[in-house]
């Protein structure tokens, strides 16, 4: 049954995305974000323990709610609900929109909506680099990982994963405020993304027909401070023959990130388009796998 739900969810997300034009629908991830923000305002402390309480309380709420909806024995209903855990269309549209015109100021603004790095002084190449990194990393977080947990554990698994991933995106930063408070959720996110990130990197390499990426993405990916994020980023860098990563400004301070890949450093709009060309191949591959699972 889970393959059927995943197939329907993937098709719905591919066609309709986030349903942003449907005013009466509020995305479930927004509810999660609202709860995290409320908890911080009420109970924030610079401690690991309060971060654990935040994580476990949110997971409990999400578990109960998603378990209730999973009791509806209808694959269409569950597929619709599961589609909210995927972000394939939104990711593609957001990254493509960055290079929709040549105005650098506009590109900087659009990429600032997707990344936490400082964007005000980015060059065109830097914006394109950030766009490709975002696309590679979020193919794992927004597509492969939720699909993986949806197929393995159903609606409950997909929503629990998204809860942890949302926590990580909001409080999982290594800075003065969140170093302790977000530590538990960040480590849990690392655990949950361990398998999906590696699946994503392998799929990128295979679907770009790149043996070099297939055999070398681990060499570069392990340099990333995250045990997972660097793997799909490195795979896509090797496939595109570009060099991602490098010194990056966050909150006014330069962070000397390692380089991922060994290609050219000047990244053009066409490189972003080439990265986005992966989507159709990935759609075909995922659809075939899910159909075979149903059969």
Tab-separated table of C-alpha atoms in Angstrom:
chain	number	residue	atom	x	y	z
A	1	UNK	CA	0.000	0.000	0.000
A	2	UNK	CA	2.802	2.410	0.795
A	3	UNK	CA	4.089	2.252	-2.784
A	4	UNK	CA	0.636	3.255	-4.050
A	5	UNK	CA	0.472	6.153	-1.606
A	6	UNK	CA	3.990	7.272	-2.563
A	7	UNK	CA	3.197	7.112	-6.289
A	8	UNK	CA	0.049	9.205	-5.886
A	9	UNK	CA	1.870	11.646	-3.607
A	10	UNK	CA	4.726	12.072	-6.070
A	11	UNK	CA	2.382	12.714	-8.992
A	12	UNK	CA	0.327	15.224	-6.997
A	13	UNK	CA	3.440	17.104	-5.892
A	14	UNK	CA	4.855	17.055	-9.427
A	15	UNK	CA	1.690	18.600	-10.842
A	16	UNK	CA	0.397	20.853	-8.054
A	17	UNK	CA	3.403	21.497	-5.812
A	18	UNK	CA	2.608	23.301	-2.574
A	19	UNK	CA	-0.973	24.266	-3.520
A	20	UNK	CA	0.092	27.856	-2.830
A	21	UNK	CA	-2.852	29.251	-4.806
A	22	UNK	CA	-5.415	27.412	-2.679
A	23	UNK	CA	-6.106	29.936	0.070
A	24	UNK	CA	-7.980	27.653	2.464
A	25	UNK	CA	-5.112	25.133	2.612
A	26	UNK	CA	-2.332	25.731	5.117
A	27	UNK	CA	0.754	23.617	4.541
A	28	UNK	CA	1.359	21.162	7.437
A	29	UNK	CA	5.000	22.221	7.606
A	30	UNK	CA	3.818	25.744	8.465
A	31	UNK	CA	1.972	24.328	11.470
A	32	UNK	CA	5.178	22.626	12.557
A	33	UNK	CA	7.112	25.863	12.122
A	34	UNK	CA	4.487	27.765	14.111
A	35	UNK	CA	4.791	25.295	16.967
A	36	UNK	CA	8.602	25.519	16.977
A	37	UNK	CA	8.417	29.337	17.035
A	38	UNK	CA	5.833	29.281	19.846
A	39	UNK	CA	7.925	26.860	21.906
A	40	UNK	CA	11.003	29.031	21.519
A	41	UNK	CA	9.160	32.141	22.683
A	42	UNK	CA	7.761	30.375	25.739
A	43	UNK	CA	10.439	27.920	26.812
A	44	UNK	CA	13.742	28.683	25.116
A	45	UNK	CA	16.827	28.048	27.244
A	46	UNK	CA	20.434	27.668	26.231
A	47	UNK	CA	20.415	23.970	27.036
A	48	UNK	CA	20.401	20.614	25.304
A	49	UNK	CA	17.591	19.412	27.567
A	50	UNK	CA	15.097	22.031	26.353
A	51	UNK	CA	16.018	21.187	22.796
A	52	UNK	CA	15.219	17.545	23.532
A	53	UNK	CA	11.865	18.583	25.024
A	54	UNK	CA	11.087	20.644	21.912
A	55	UNK	CA	11.974	17.776	19.595
A	56	UNK	CA	10.096	15.084	21.493
A	57	UNK	CA	7.011	17.248	22.002
A	58	UNK	CA	6.774	18.096	18.304
A	59	UNK	CA	7.366	14.475	17.278
A	60	UNK	CA	4.654	13.333	19.681
A	61	UNK	CA	2.143	15.777	18.213
A	62	UNK	CA	3.060	14.881	14.637
A	63	UNK	CA	2.947	11.163	15.414
A	64	UNK	CA	-0.554	11.353	16.916
A	65	UNK	CA	-1.982	13.533	14.149
A	66	UNK	CA	-0.385	11.597	11.277
A	67	UNK	CA	-1.367	8.268	12.855
A	68	UNK	CA	-4.971	9.457	13.006
A	69	UNK	CA	-4.984	10.396	9.320
A	70	UNK	CA	-3.212	7.163	8.386
A	71	UNK	CA	-6.275	5.299	9.663
A	72	UNK	CA	-8.214	6.527	6.611
A	73	UNK	CA	-7.974	3.425	4.459
A	74	UNK	CA	-7.996	5.314	1.164
A	75	UNK	CA	-4.875	5.592	-0.965
A	76	UNK	CA	-6.077	8.796	-2.626
A	77	UNK	CA	-6.588	10.568	0.690
A	78	UNK	CA	-3.287	9.327	2.043
A	79	UNK	CA	-1.518	10.167	-1.221
A	80	UNK	CA	-2.871	13.710	-1.061
A	81	UNK	CA	-1.744	14.129	2.552
A	82	UNK	CA	1.644	12.567	1.811
A	83	UNK	CA	2.237	14.962	-1.085
A	84	UNK	CA	2.764	17.748	1.464
A	85	UNK	CA	5.922	16.008	2.647
A	86	UNK	CA	7.470	16.336	-0.830
A	87	UNK	CA	8.855	19.483	-2.432
A	88	UNK	CA	10.094	18.431	-5.850
A	89	UNK	CA	8.115	20.987	-7.849
A	90	UNK	CA	8.721	23.835	-5.414
A	91	UNK	CA	12.469	23.159	-5.340
A	92	UNK	CA	12.714	23.059	-9.123
A	93	UNK	CA	10.583	26.175	-9.613
A	94	UNK	CA	12.447	28.195	-6.966
A	95	UNK	CA	15.891	27.369	-8.345
A	96	UNK	CA	14.835	27.952	-11.947
A	97	UNK	CA	13.276	31.287	-10.986
A	98	UNK	CA	16.658	32.478	-9.717
A	99	UNK	CA	18.097	32.475	-13.236
A	100	UNK	CA	14.890	33.634	-14.930
A	101	UNK	CA	16.460	37.029	-15.664
A	102	UNK	CA	19.893	38.616	-15.685
A	103	UNK	CA	19.299	41.218	-12.963
A	104	UNK	CA	21.895	40.375	-10.296
A	105	UNK	CA	20.072	42.256	-7.549
A	106	UNK	CA	16.937	40.230	-8.230
A	107	UNK	CA	18.931	36.989	-8.282
A	108	UNK	CA	20.525	37.841	-4.935
A	109	UNK	CA	17.118	38.473	-3.417
A	110	UNK	CA	15.681	35.211	-4.703
A	111	UNK	CA	18.600	33.090	-3.534
A	112	UNK	CA	18.388	34.771	-0.108
A	113	UNK	CA	14.991	33.089	0.294
A	114	UNK	CA	16.615	29.666	-0.017
A	115	UNK	CA	19.959	29.903	1.797
A	116	UNK	CA	21.301	31.121	5.139
A	117	UNK	CA	24.543	32.586	3.746
A	118	UNK	CA	25.011	36.327	3.222
A	119	UNK	CA	23.825	37.222	-0.264
A	120	UNK	CA	24.153	41.010	-0.604
A	121	UNK	CA	27.603	40.875	-2.203
A	122	UNK	CA	27.378	37.640	-4.167
A	123	UNK	CA	28.607	37.639	-7.744
A	124	UNK	CA	26.556	36.020	-10.495
A	125	UNK	CA	28.770	32.933	-10.256
A	126	UNK	CA	28.319	32.816	-6.473
A	127	UNK	CA	24.531	32.983	-6.839
A	128	UNK	CA	24.617	30.160	-9.368
A	129	UNK	CA	26.856	28.149	-7.052
A	130	UNK	CA	24.425	28.601	-4.165
A	131	UNK	CA	21.518	27.606	-6.419
A	132	UNK	CA	23.186	24.346	-7.475
A	133	UNK	CA	24.227	23.520	-3.911
A	134	UNK	CA	20.659	24.152	-2.757
A	135	UNK	CA	19.232	21.974	-5.498
A	136	UNK	CA	21.617	19.098	-4.802
A	137	UNK	CA	21.216	19.126	-1.031
A	138	UNK	CA	17.440	19.557	-1.099
A	139	UNK	CA	16.918	16.755	-3.578
A	140	UNK	CA	17.769	14.623	-0.566
A	141	UNK	CA	15.884	16.562	2.119
A	142	UNK	CA	12.836	17.435	0.030
A	143	UNK	CA	12.406	14.481	-2.322
A	144	UNK	CA	14.378	11.294	-1.712
A	145	UNK	CA	14.317	11.269	2.101
A	146	UNK	CA	10.560	11.813	2.553
A	147	UNK	CA	9.877	9.282	-0.213
A	148	UNK	CA	12.205	6.799	1.504
A	149	UNK	CA	10.389	7.121	4.829
A	150	UNK	CA	6.995	7.160	3.139
A	151	UNK	CA	7.705	3.875	1.338
A	152	UNK	CA	9.211	2.280	4.454
A	153	UNK	CA	6.861	3.558	7.168
A	154	UNK	CA	3.889	5.178	5.475
A	155	UNK	CA	2.332	8.539	6.208
A	156	UNK	CA	3.562	8.560	9.818
A	157	UNK	CA	7.159	7.968	8.781
A	158	UNK	CA	7.132	10.717	6.166
A	159	UNK	CA	5.664	13.287	8.556
A	160	UNK	CA	7.996	12.400	11.395
A	161	UNK	CA	10.915	12.866	9.023
A	162	UNK	CA	9.594	16.265	7.926
A	163	UNK	CA	9.182	17.297	11.558
A	164	UNK	CA	12.829	16.536	12.298
A	165	UNK	CA	13.953	18.212	9.088
A	166	UNK	CA	11.901	21.319	9.917
A	167	UNK	CA	13.441	21.445	13.375
A	168	UNK	CA	16.907	21.230	11.862
A	169	UNK	CA	16.169	24.055	9.417
A	170	UNK	CA	14.928	26.323	12.215
A	171	UNK	CA	17.096	25.547	15.236
A	172	UNK	CA	19.851	23.251	13.966
A	173	UNK	CA	22.492	25.952	13.605
A	174	UNK	CA	25.927	25.907	15.176
A	175	UNK	CA	25.851	29.408	16.613
A	176	UNK	CA	25.647	30.969	20.053
A	177	UNK	CA	21.850	30.720	20.280
A	178	UNK	CA	21.300	27.222	18.920
A	179	UNK	CA	24.525	25.302	19.595
A	180	UNK	CA	22.929	23.557	22.572
A	181	UNK	CA	19.228	24.134	21.979
A	182	UNK	CA	19.283	22.702	18.458
A	183	UNK	CA	21.901	20.020	18.987
A	184	UNK	CA	19.549	17.083	19.561
A	185	UNK	CA	17.342	17.794	16.561
A	186	UNK	CA	20.394	18.407	14.359
A	187	UNK	CA	21.939	15.073	15.334
A	188	UNK	CA	18.632	13.292	14.819
A	189	UNK	CA	18.387	14.879	11.375
A	190	UNK	CA	21.884	13.571	10.608
A	191	UNK	CA	20.799	10.060	11.528
A	192	UNK	CA	17.609	10.163	9.462
A	193	UNK	CA	19.391	11.553	6.404
A	194	UNK	CA	22.277	9.091	6.468
A	195	UNK	CA	20.760	6.613	4.012
A	196	UNK	CA	18.714	9.028	1.838
A	197	UNK	CA	21.666	11.364	1.227
A	198	UNK	CA	23.742	8.487	-0.075
A	199	UNK	CA	20.884	7.238	-2.242
A	200	UNK	CA	20.531	10.757	-3.628
A	201	UNK	CA	24.227	11.067	-4.468
A	202	UNK	CA	24.219	7.699	-6.223
A	203	UNK	CA	21.085	8.582	-8.198
A	204	UNK	CA	22.582	11.905	-9.291
A	205	UNK	CA	25.693	10.133	-10.548
A	206	UNK	CA	23.754	7.377	-12.312
A	207	UNK	CA	21.178	9.655	-13.933
A	208	UNK	CA	23.942	11.948	-15.208
A	209	UNK	CA	25.810	8.847	-16.441
A	210	UNK	CA	28.932	9.920	-14.551
A	211	UNK	CA	31.250	7.173	-13.332
A	212	UNK	CA	33.556	9.829	-11.927
A	213	UNK	CA	30.791	11.178	-9.712
A	214	UNK	CA	29.756	7.677	-8.689
A	215	UNK	CA	33.236	6.749	-7.481
A	216	UNK	CA	34.430	10.126	-6.155
A	217	UNK	CA	31.468	11.823	-4.464
A	218	UNK	CA	32.425	10.312	-1.094
A	219	UNK	CA	35.974	11.681	-1.351
A	220	UNK	CA	34.696	15.246	-1.546
A	221	UNK	CA	31.477	14.817	0.417
A	222	UNK	CA	33.221	13.654	3.583
A	223	UNK	CA	34.942	17.052	3.811
A	224	UNK	CA	31.615	18.714	4.626
A	225	UNK	CA	30.908	19.360	8.316
A	226	UNK	CA	27.644	17.493	7.851
A	227	UNK	CA	27.924	13.731	7.395
A	228	UNK	CA	25.254	13.931	4.705
A	229	UNK	CA	24.890	17.296	2.965
A	230	UNK	CA	28.229	17.181	1.161
A	231	UNK	CA	27.466	13.925	-0.635
A	232	UNK	CA	24.741	15.031	-3.089
A	233	UNK	CA	26.467	18.421	-3.441
A	234	UNK	CA	29.717	16.695	-4.416
A	235	UNK	CA	27.933	14.320	-6.771
A	236	UNK	CA	26.230	17.117	-8.672
A	237	UNK	CA	29.446	19.187	-8.751
A	238	UNK	CA	31.342	16.281	-10.323
A	239	UNK	CA	28.549	15.657	-12.826
A	240	UNK	CA	28.501	19.310	-13.905
A	241	UNK	CA	32.304	19.674	-13.832
A	242	UNK	CA	32.093	22.658	-11.475
A	243	UNK	CA	33.642	23.444	-8.097
A	244	UNK	CA	31.130	24.120	-5.327
A	245	UNK	CA	31.717	25.145	-1.705
A	246	UNK	CA	34.722	27.253	-0.763
A	247	UNK	CA	34.898	30.337	1.503
A	248	UNK	CA	31.360	31.541	2.240
A	249	UNK	CA	30.041	34.399	4.350
A	250	UNK	CA	27.515	33.608	7.076
A	251	UNK	CA	26.178	36.326	9.367
A	252	UNK	CA	29.060	38.620	8.468
A	253	UNK	CA	31.820	36.058	9.036
A	254	UNK	CA	33.739	34.114	6.404
A	255	UNK	CA	33.526	30.369	6.819
A	256	UNK	CA	36.271	28.436	5.052
A	257	UNK	CA	34.202	25.600	3.664
A	258	UNK	CA	36.033	22.927	1.646
A	259	UNK	CA	35.597	22.673	-2.088
A	260	UNK	CA	33.347	20.016	-3.552
A	261	UNK	CA	34.380	18.838	-6.988
A	262	UNK	CA	37.380	19.752	-9.112
A	263	UNK	CA	35.829	21.562	-12.070
A	264	UNK	CA	35.577	25.213	-13.073
A	265	UNK	CA	34.999	27.877	-10.423
A	266	UNK	CA	33.111	30.328	-12.634
A	267	UNK	CA	29.588	28.933	-12.674
A	268	UNK	CA	27.234	30.051	-15.434
A	269	UNK	CA	23.441	30.084	-15.724
A	270	UNK	CA	23.703	27.121	-18.083
A	271	UNK	CA	25.283	25.086	-15.292
A	272	UNK	CA	22.185	25.678	-13.174
A	273	UNK	CA	19.962	24.652	-16.077
A	274	UNK	CA	22.027	21.514	-16.548
A	275	UNK	CA	21.566	20.679	-12.866
A	276	UNK	CA	17.819	21.187	-13.221
A	277	UNK	CA	17.757	18.880	-16.243
A	278	UNK	CA	18.076	16.047	-13.750
A	279	UNK	CA	14.444	16.435	-12.740
A	280	UNK	CA	12.824	14.720	-15.721
A	281	UNK	CA	15.174	11.739	-15.492
A	282	UNK	CA	14.568	11.497	-11.768
A	283	UNK	CA	10.801	11.663	-12.320
A	284	UNK	CA	10.932	8.771	-14.760
A	285	UNK	CA	13.169	6.700	-12.501
A	286	UNK	CA	11.089	7.262	-9.347
A	287	UNK	CA	7.809	6.642	-11.168
A	288	UNK	CA	9.066	3.347	-12.604
A	289	UNK	CA	10.383	2.196	-9.214
A	290	UNK	CA	7.105	3.060	-7.467
A	291	UNK	CA	4.994	1.374	-10.178
A	292	UNK	CA	7.117	-1.760	-9.860
A	293	UNK	CA	6.603	-1.571	-6.116
A	294	UNK	CA	2.845	-1.388	-6.576
A	295	UNK	CA	2.889	-4.378	-8.937
